[in-house]
Amino acid sequence: MTHARYDCNEGCPVEAALEVIGGKWKGIVLYHLLSETIRFNELRRLIPEVTQRMLTKQLRELEADKLILRKVYPEVPPKVEYSMSEYGKTLAPVIHALKDWGTKHKQKQKA
Amino acid sequence: MTHARYDCNEGCPVEAALEVIGGKWKGIVLYHLLSETIRFNELRRLIPEVTQRMLTKQLRELEADKLILRKVYPEVPPKVEYSMSEYGKTLAPVIHALKDWGTKHKQKQKA
DNA sequence: TTATATAGTATCCTTTTGTATACCATTAGT
DNA sequence: ACTAATGGTATACAAAAGGATACTATATAA
């Protein structure tokens, strides 16, 4: 998702937000991280469909946008924990609004 | 945006919602339609960066997802009006959450 | 007669996104 | 000596999304 036009009009904040959370797995990742700190491979188990490469990519992008924190423990085997930043936590209402609507939407689709 | 995995886990409703509103121009389009019924070329003027082809595509997808209504007037020159469906209106809280966060996010980026 | 406005299609191309697969270092366990 | 677990990276490829441009029909206005 690439929407770089911030200089258009009133509706653009919507696009600005979607640009940040619209990556293929970002929604689920943020959703999980909103409830707890999670290690890399734990995330993979929570989201079995995602490939390692994609998960890494999405996490890096979220980190670059300052939404999540990445903490590396100098251990062997490696240990890396991901958590929401304070800034990222401001997304909570958005994620919950998406989740609520998505839940109803899925039900409607089945019916 | 293509996230077709609905059968994964708890976080998926978030992705289900993003799948529906995550197209490049869908956010702005929905935002505008939430406040009024708009003709095709009016939308183009509201969103000058979008090409005709992309606008048509996004509108068709939104229509296929039952979020918007398309009303054609049998006139020449053509007149086509787009408006939110009742179902689409249930997206209002989501769009507003996105807009509120996006507004703050843009301010933060500038600072 | 020519231009303008409407709401689009059709075709081709580029960019972005996502997948598959193999590979790496280190340590603990068997 | 071999295996598994950790959290990745590198390379190659396929698919999806988006963009640029040209084209259409019809009626009205200049």
mmCIF file of C-alpha atoms (C1' of nucleotides) in Angstrom:
data_model
loop_
_atom_site.group_PDB
_atom_site.id
_atom_site.type_symbol
_atom_site.label_atom_id
_atom_site.label_comp_id
_atom_site.label_asym_id
_atom_site.label_seq_id
_atom_site.Cartn_x
_atom_site.Cartn_y
_atom_site.Cartn_z
ATOM 1 C CA MET A 1 0.000 0.000 0.000
ATOM 2 C CA THR A 2 1.486 3.282 -1.076
ATOM 3 C CA HIS A 3 -0.461 6.446 -0.685
ATOM 4 C CA ALA A 4 2.022 9.254 -0.439
ATOM 5 C CA ARG A 5 -0.248 12.171 -1.183
ATOM 6 C CA TYR A 6 -0.671 14.042 2.017
ATOM 7 C CA ASP A 7 -1.299 17.357 0.347
ATOM 8 C CA CYS A 8 -4.659 16.743 -1.211
ATOM 9 C CA ASN A 9 -7.680 17.546 0.902
ATOM 10 C CA GLU A 10 -9.779 16.898 3.921
ATOM 11 C CA GLY A 11 -10.192 13.205 3.334
ATOM 12 C CA CYS A 12 -6.500 12.521 3.299
ATOM 13 C CA PRO A 13 -5.985 11.776 6.962
ATOM 14 C CA VAL A 14 -8.007 8.654 6.322
ATOM 15 C CA GLU A 15 -5.532 7.629 3.665
ATOM 16 C CA ALA A 16 -2.616 8.602 5.868
ATOM 17 C CA ALA A 17 -3.852 6.205 8.518
ATOM 18 C CA LEU A 18 -4.496 3.448 6.015
ATOM 19 C CA GLU A 19 -1.036 3.880 4.632
ATOM 20 C CA VAL A 20 0.432 3.087 8.014
ATOM 21 C CA ILE A 21 -1.740 0.139 9.021
ATOM 22 C CA GLY A 22 -2.738 -1.186 5.617
ATOM 23 C CA GLY A 23 0.089 -3.660 5.075
ATOM 24 C CA LYS A 24 -1.043 -7.192 4.634
ATOM 25 C CA TRP A 25 -0.345 -8.424 8.147
ATOM 26 C CA LYS A 26 -0.098 -5.194 10.078
ATOM 27 C CA GLY A 27 -3.639 -5.318 11.313
ATOM 28 C CA ILE A 28 -3.274 -8.683 12.998
ATOM 29 C CA VAL A 29 0.175 -7.886 14.280
ATOM 30 C CA LEU A 30 -0.973 -4.644 15.872
ATOM 31 C CA TYR A 31 -4.013 -6.340 17.252
ATOM 32 C CA HIS A 32 -1.949 -8.956 19.023
ATOM 33 C CA LEU A 33 0.679 -6.525 20.221
ATOM 34 C CA LEU A 34 -1.992 -4.309 21.728
ATOM 35 C CA SER A 35 -2.621 -6.997 24.302
ATOM 36 C CA GLU A 36 0.923 -8.123 25.026
ATOM 37 C CA THR A 37 4.597 -8.127 24.202
ATOM 38 C CA ILE A 38 5.394 -10.962 21.816
ATOM 39 C CA ARG A 39 8.520 -12.664 20.522
ATOM 40 C CA PHE A 40 9.121 -13.129 16.833
ATOM 41 C CA ASN A 41 8.404 -16.815 16.629
ATOM 42 C CA GLU A 42 5.414 -16.493 18.899
ATOM 43 C CA LEU A 43 3.959 -14.093 16.351
ATOM 44 C CA ARG A 44 4.600 -16.613 13.631
ATOM 45 C CA ARG A 45 2.648 -19.179 15.574
ATOM 46 C CA LEU A 46 -0.180 -16.721 16.162
ATOM 47 C CA ILE A 47 -0.342 -15.968 12.434
ATOM 48 C CA PRO A 48 0.542 -19.256 10.766
ATOM 49 C CA GLU A 49 -0.087 -18.031 7.222
ATOM 50 C CA VAL A 50 2.571 -15.369 7.228
ATOM 51 C CA THR A 51 6.026 -16.155 5.890
ATOM 52 C CA GLN A 52 9.076 -15.267 7.898
ATOM 53 C CA ARG A 53 10.180 -12.726 5.353
ATOM 54 C CA MET A 54 6.848 -10.944 5.254
ATOM 55 C CA LEU A 55 6.541 -10.872 9.008
ATOM 56 C CA THR A 56 9.994 -9.355 9.263
ATOM 57 C CA LYS A 57 9.133 -6.779 6.645
ATOM 58 C CA GLN A 58 5.901 -5.729 8.239
ATOM 59 C CA LEU A 59 7.519 -5.492 11.651
ATOM 60 C CA ARG A 60 10.325 -3.367 10.270
ATOM 61 C CA GLU A 61 7.859 -1.009 8.661
ATOM 62 C CA LEU A 62 5.830 -0.700 11.822
ATOM 63 C CA GLU A 63 9.029 -0.008 13.679
ATOM 64 C CA ALA A 64 10.054 2.628 11.156
ATOM 65 C CA ASP A 65 6.688 4.294 11.708
ATOM 66 C CA LYS A 66 7.402 4.294 15.464
ATOM 67 C CA LEU A 67 4.345 2.226 16.200
ATOM 68 C CA ILE A 68 6.161 -0.709 17.732
ATOM 69 C CA LEU A 69 9.362 -1.326 19.655
ATOM 70 C CA ARG A 70 11.899 -4.015 18.960
ATOM 71 C CA LYS A 71 14.011 -5.239 21.837
ATOM 72 C CA VAL A 72 16.892 -7.596 21.159
ATOM 73 C CA TYR A 73 18.324 -9.694 23.956
ATOM 74 C CA PRO A 74 21.984 -10.575 23.413
ATOM 75 C CA GLU A 75 21.453 -14.258 23.961
ATOM 76 C CA VAL A 76 21.870 -17.451 22.081
ATOM 77 C CA PRO A 77 19.584 -18.555 20.661
ATOM 78 C CA PRO A 78 18.386 -15.039 19.813
ATOM 79 C CA LYS A 79 15.475 -13.459 21.591
ATOM 80 C CA VAL A 80 13.633 -10.503 20.134
ATOM 81 C CA GLU A 81 10.556 -9.006 21.656
ATOM 82 C CA TYR A 82 8.057 -6.768 19.941
ATOM 83 C CA SER A 83 5.721 -4.425 21.766
ATOM 84 C CA MET A 84 3.597 -1.362 21.122
ATOM 85 C CA SER A 85 5.231 2.009 21.552
ATOM 86 C CA GLU A 86 3.349 4.687 23.434
ATOM 87 C CA TYR A 87 2.579 6.226 20.087
ATOM 88 C CA GLY A 88 1.420 2.927 18.682
ATOM 89 C CA LYS A 89 -0.999 2.560 21.570
ATOM 90 C CA THR A 90 -2.882 5.588 20.269
ATOM 91 C CA LEU A 91 -3.998 3.294 17.465
ATOM 92 C CA ALA A 92 -6.086 1.226 19.851
ATOM 93 C CA PRO A 93 -9.403 2.906 18.987
ATOM 94 C CA VAL A 94 -8.725 2.442 15.292
ATOM 95 C CA ILE A 95 -7.846 -1.226 15.619
ATOM 96 C CA HIS A 96 -10.865 -1.873 17.763
ATOM 97 C CA ALA A 97 -13.165 -0.067 15.372
ATOM 98 C CA LEU A 98 -11.755 -2.199 12.557
ATOM 99 C CA LYS A 99 -12.146 -5.350 14.586
ATOM 100 C CA ASP A 100 -15.718 -4.632 15.585
ATOM 101 C CA TRP A 101 -16.771 -3.847 12.065
ATOM 102 C CA GLY A 102 -14.822 -6.774 10.650
ATOM 103 C CA THR A 103 -16.518 -9.157 13.017
ATOM 104 C CA LYS A 104 -19.969 -8.047 11.912
ATOM 105 C CA HIS A 105 -18.871 -8.064 8.306
ATOM 106 C CA LYS A 106 -17.737 -11.654 8.479
ATOM 107 C CA GLN A 107 -21.028 -12.658 9.987
ATOM 108 C CA LYS A 108 -22.907 -10.874 7.253
ATOM 109 C CA GLN A 109 -20.858 -12.590 4.571
ATOM 110 C CA LYS A 110 -21.715 -16.014 5.932
ATOM 111 C CA ALA A 111 -25.417 -15.240 6.084
ATOM 112 C CA MET B 1 -4.867 -5.437 -1.153
ATOM 113 C CA THR B 2 -5.528 -9.119 -0.947
ATOM 114 C CA HIS B 3 -5.995 -10.771 2.370
ATOM 115 C CA ALA B 4 -8.319 -13.646 1.824
ATOM 116 C CA ARG B 5 -7.598 -15.638 4.938
ATOM 117 C CA TYR B 6 -10.669 -15.462 7.042
ATOM 118 C CA ASP B 7 -10.064 -18.751 8.740
ATOM 119 C CA CYS B 8 -7.059 -17.915 10.831
ATOM 120 C CA ASN B 9 -7.706 -16.548 14.283
ATOM 121 C CA GLU B 10 -9.036 -13.829 16.473
ATOM 122 C CA GLY B 11 -7.149 -11.021 14.796
ATOM 123 C CA CYS B 12 -8.649 -11.683 11.416
ATOM 124 C CA PRO B 13 -11.647 -9.415 11.605
ATOM 125 C CA VAL B 14 -9.161 -6.570 11.541
ATOM 126 C CA GLU B 15 -7.792 -7.872 8.279
ATOM 127 C CA ALA B 16 -11.271 -8.512 6.948
ATOM 128 C CA ALA B 17 -12.097 -4.857 7.480
ATOM 129 C CA LEU B 18 -8.831 -3.681 5.960
ATOM 130 C CA GLU B 19 -9.428 -5.846 2.962
ATOM 131 C CA VAL B 20 -12.645 -4.017 2.248
ATOM 132 C CA ILE B 21 -11.528 -0.440 2.845
ATOM 133 C CA GLY B 22 -7.805 -0.758 2.129
ATOM 134 C CA GLY B 23 -7.809 0.081 -1.565
ATOM 135 C CA LYS B 24 -5.764 3.090 -2.429
ATOM 136 C CA TRP B 25 -8.618 5.571 -2.762
ATOM 137 C CA LYS B 26 -11.390 3.857 -0.869
ATOM 138 C CA GLY B 27 -10.767 5.727 2.332
ATOM 139 C CA ILE B 28 -11.220 9.157 0.804
ATOM 140 C CA VAL B 29 -14.131 8.037 -1.309
ATOM 141 C CA LEU B 30 -15.983 6.602 1.655
ATOM 142 C CA TYR B 31 -15.178 9.637 3.705
ATOM 143 C CA HIS B 32 -16.744 11.948 1.155
ATOM 144 C CA LEU B 33 -19.737 9.733 0.507
ATOM 145 C CA LEU B 34 -20.475 9.578 4.203
ATOM 146 C CA SER B 35 -21.438 13.216 4.075
ATOM 147 C CA GLU B 36 -23.315 13.344 0.770
ATOM 148 C CA THR B 37 -24.315 11.741 -2.497
ATOM 149 C CA ILE B 38 -21.763 12.575 -5.175
ATOM 150 C CA ARG B 39 -21.568 12.295 -8.940
ATOM 151 C CA PHE B 40 -18.652 10.625 -10.633
ATOM 152 C CA ASN B 41 -16.934 13.721 -11.914
ATOM 153 C CA GLU B 42 -17.554 15.553 -8.685
ATOM 154 C CA LEU B 43 -15.577 12.844 -6.972
ATOM 155 C CA ARG B 44 -12.781 13.301 -9.444
ATOM 156 C CA ARG B 45 -12.664 16.958 -8.583
ATOM 157 C CA LEU B 46 -12.646 16.197 -4.891
ATOM 158 C CA ILE B 47 -9.744 13.783 -5.362
ATOM 159 C CA PRO B 48 -7.695 15.311 -8.166
ATOM 160 C CA GLU B 49 -4.862 12.773 -7.958
ATOM 161 C CA VAL B 50 -6.968 9.761 -8.828
ATOM 162 C CA THR B 51 -7.192 8.658 -12.433
ATOM 163 C CA GLN B 52 -10.527 7.920 -14.000
ATOM 164 C CA ARG B 53 -9.677 4.265 -14.312
ATOM 165 C CA MET B 54 -8.692 3.869 -10.683
ATOM 166 C CA LEU B 55 -11.709 5.773 -9.426
ATOM 167 C CA THR B 56 -13.988 3.565 -11.473
ATOM 168 C CA LYS B 57 -12.243 0.463 -10.179
ATOM 169 C CA GLN B 58 -12.458 1.462 -6.555
ATOM 170 C CA LEU B 59 -16.100 2.438 -6.896
ATOM 171 C CA ARG B 60 -16.934 -0.863 -8.535
ATOM 172 C CA GLU B 61 -15.232 -2.770 -5.740
ATOM 173 C CA LEU B 62 -17.033 -0.782 -3.072
ATOM 174 C CA GLU B 63 -20.268 -1.456 -4.891
ATOM 175 C CA ALA B 64 -19.509 -5.176 -5.105
ATOM 176 C CA ASP B 65 -18.953 -5.150 -1.350
ATOM 177 C CA LYS B 66 -22.394 -3.515 -0.942
ATOM 178 C CA LEU B 67 -20.927 -0.489 0.758
ATOM 179 C CA ILE B 68 -22.083 2.042 -1.811
ATOM 180 C CA LEU B 69 -24.942 2.455 -4.247
ATOM 181 C CA ARG B 70 -24.667 3.451 -7.876
ATOM 182 C CA LYS B 71 -27.611 5.184 -9.470
ATOM 183 C CA VAL B 72 -27.590 5.790 -13.203
ATOM 184 C CA TYR B 73 -29.859 8.421 -14.724
ATOM 185 C CA PRO B 74 -30.760 7.660 -18.338
ATOM 186 C CA GLU B 75 -29.745 11.055 -19.583
ATOM 187 C CA VAL B 76 -27.333 12.565 -22.004
ATOM 188 C CA PRO B 77 -24.771 13.517 -20.984
ATOM 189 C CA PRO B 78 -24.705 10.660 -18.481
ATOM 190 C CA LYS B 79 -25.392 11.211 -14.815
ATOM 191 C CA VAL B 80 -24.317 8.699 -12.216
ATOM 192 C CA GLU B 81 -24.650 9.248 -8.502
ATOM 193 C CA TYR B 82 -22.809 7.388 -5.798
ATOM 194 C CA SER B 83 -24.015 7.182 -2.224
ATOM 195 C CA MET B 84 -23.493 5.080 0.876
ATOM 196 C CA SER B 85 -25.702 2.053 1.321
ATOM 197 C CA GLU B 86 -27.251 1.433 4.705
ATOM 198 C CA TYR B 87 -24.631 -1.224 5.234
ATOM 199 C CA GLY B 88 -21.863 1.127 4.192
ATOM 200 C CA LYS B 89 -23.029 3.635 6.754
ATOM 201 C CA THR B 90 -22.077 1.173 9.459
ATOM 202 C CA LEU B 91 -18.501 1.993 8.514
ATOM 203 C CA ALA B 92 -18.842 5.516 9.844
ATOM 204 C CA PRO B 93 -17.139 4.826 13.192
ATOM 205 C CA VAL B 94 -14.242 3.139 11.422
ATOM 206 C CA ILE B 95 -13.725 5.961 8.947
ATOM 207 C CA HIS B 96 -13.911 8.531 11.686
ATOM 208 C CA ALA B 97 -11.448 6.646 13.853
ATOM 209 C CA LEU B 98 -9.082 6.492 10.893
ATOM 210 C CA LYS B 99 -9.545 10.161 10.178
ATOM 211 C CA ASP B 100 -8.964 11.249 13.754
ATOM 212 C CA TRP B 101 -5.824 9.202 14.081
ATOM 213 C CA GLY B 102 -4.583 10.214 10.651
ATOM 214 C CA THR B 103 -4.990 13.866 11.488
ATOM 215 C CA LYS B 104 -2.859 13.540 14.607
ATOM 216 C CA HIS B 105 -0.377 11.388 12.736
ATOM 217 C CA LYS B 106 0.129 14.003 10.052
ATOM 218 C CA GLN B 107 0.730 16.628 12.683
ATOM 219 C CA LYS B 108 3.270 14.437 14.383
ATOM 220 C CA GLN B 109 5.094 13.816 11.121
ATOM 221 C CA LYS B 110 5.472 17.517 10.487
ATOM 222 C CA ALA B 111 6.838 18.182 13.968
ATOM 223 C "C1'" DT C 1 -18.173 23.295 -37.321
ATOM 224 C "C1'" DT C 2 -15.842 22.641 -33.479
ATOM 225 C "C1'" DA C 3 -15.434 22.268 -28.642
ATOM 226 C "C1'" DT C 4 -17.136 20.732 -24.074
ATOM 227 C "C1'" DA C 5 -19.109 17.842 -20.624
ATOM 228 C "C1'" DT C 6 -20.569 13.300 -19.044
ATOM 229 C "C1'" DA C 7 -19.129 8.542 -17.403
ATOM 230 C "C1'" DG C 8 -16.908 5.580 -18.557
ATOM 231 C "C1'" DT C 9 -13.422 1.247 -21.502
ATOM 232 C "C1'" DA C 10 -9.338 -0.745 -23.480
ATOM 233 C "C1'" DT C 11 -4.596 -1.479 -23.723
ATOM 234 C "C1'" DC C 12 -0.169 -1.465 -22.144
ATOM 235 C "C1'" DC C 13 3.193 -0.786 -18.801
ATOM 236 C "C1'" DT C 14 5.534 -0.119 -14.127
ATOM 237 C "C1'" DT C 15 5.682 -0.578 -9.313
ATOM 238 C "C1'" DT C 16 4.544 -2.796 -5.276
ATOM 239 C "C1'" DT C 17 3.501 -6.694 -2.761
ATOM 240 C "C1'" DG C 18 3.837 -11.245 -1.627
ATOM 241 C "C1'" DT C 19 5.739 -16.188 -2.011
ATOM 242 C "C1'" DA C 20 9.156 -19.972 -2.140
ATOM 243 C "C1'" DT C 21 13.324 -21.596 -1.020
ATOM 244 C "C1'" DA C 22 17.735 -21.844 0.672
ATOM 245 C "C1'" DC C 23 21.001 -20.232 3.801
ATOM 246 C "C1'" DC C 24 23.434 -18.269 8.270
ATOM 247 C "C1'" DA C 25 25.396 -18.504 13.406
ATOM 248 C "C1'" DT C 26 25.176 -20.221 17.882
ATOM 249 C "C1'" DT C 27 24.004 -23.148 21.688
ATOM 250 C "C1'" DA C 28 21.722 -26.931 24.098
ATOM 251 C "C1'" DG C 29 20.183 -31.547 24.026
ATOM 252 C "C1'" DT C 30 20.676 -36.477 22.663
ATOM 253 C "C1'" DA D 1 28.162 -36.226 15.605
ATOM 254 C "C1'" DC D 2 23.657 -34.749 14.638
ATOM 255 C "C1'" DT D 3 19.384 -32.234 15.489
ATOM 256 C "C1'" DA D 4 16.453 -28.537 16.854
ATOM 257 C "C1'" DA D 5 15.414 -23.812 18.077
ATOM 258 C "C1'" DT D 6 16.180 -18.821 17.583
ATOM 259 C "C1'" DG D 7 15.634 -14.647 14.406
ATOM 260 C "C1'" DG D 8 16.725 -13.535 10.867
ATOM 261 C "C1'" DT D 9 18.946 -12.504 5.320
ATOM 262 C "C1'" DA D 10 19.448 -13.379 0.101
ATOM 263 C "C1'" DT D 11 17.819 -14.529 -4.200
ATOM 264 C "C1'" DA D 12 14.523 -15.381 -7.567
ATOM 265 C "C1'" DC D 13 10.069 -15.295 -8.991
ATOM 266 C "C1'" DA D 14 4.773 -14.572 -9.420
ATOM 267 C "C1'" DA D 15 0.827 -11.907 -8.702
ATOM 268 C "C1'" DA D 16 -1.627 -7.876 -7.700
ATOM 269 C "C1'" DA D 17 -2.233 -3.090 -7.675
ATOM 270 C "C1'" DG D 18 -1.786 1.119 -9.742
ATOM 271 C "C1'" DG D 19 -0.718 4.552 -13.603
ATOM 272 C "C1'" DA D 20 -0.615 6.690 -18.424
ATOM 273 C "C1'" DT D 21 -2.766 7.274 -22.396
ATOM 274 C "C1'" DA D 22 -5.998 6.972 -25.912
ATOM 275 C "C1'" DC D 23 -10.595 6.148 -27.114
ATOM 276 C "C1'" DT D 24 -16.016 6.025 -27.024
ATOM 277 C "C1'" DA D 25 -21.184 8.189 -27.534
ATOM 278 C "C1'" DT D 26 -24.340 11.806 -27.238
ATOM 279 C "C1'" DA D 27 -26.189 16.386 -26.631
ATOM 280 C "C1'" DT D 28 -25.645 21.169 -26.004
ATOM 281 C "C1'" DA D 29 -23.389 25.593 -26.634
ATOM 282 C "C1'" DA D 30 -20.564 28.874 -29.209
#
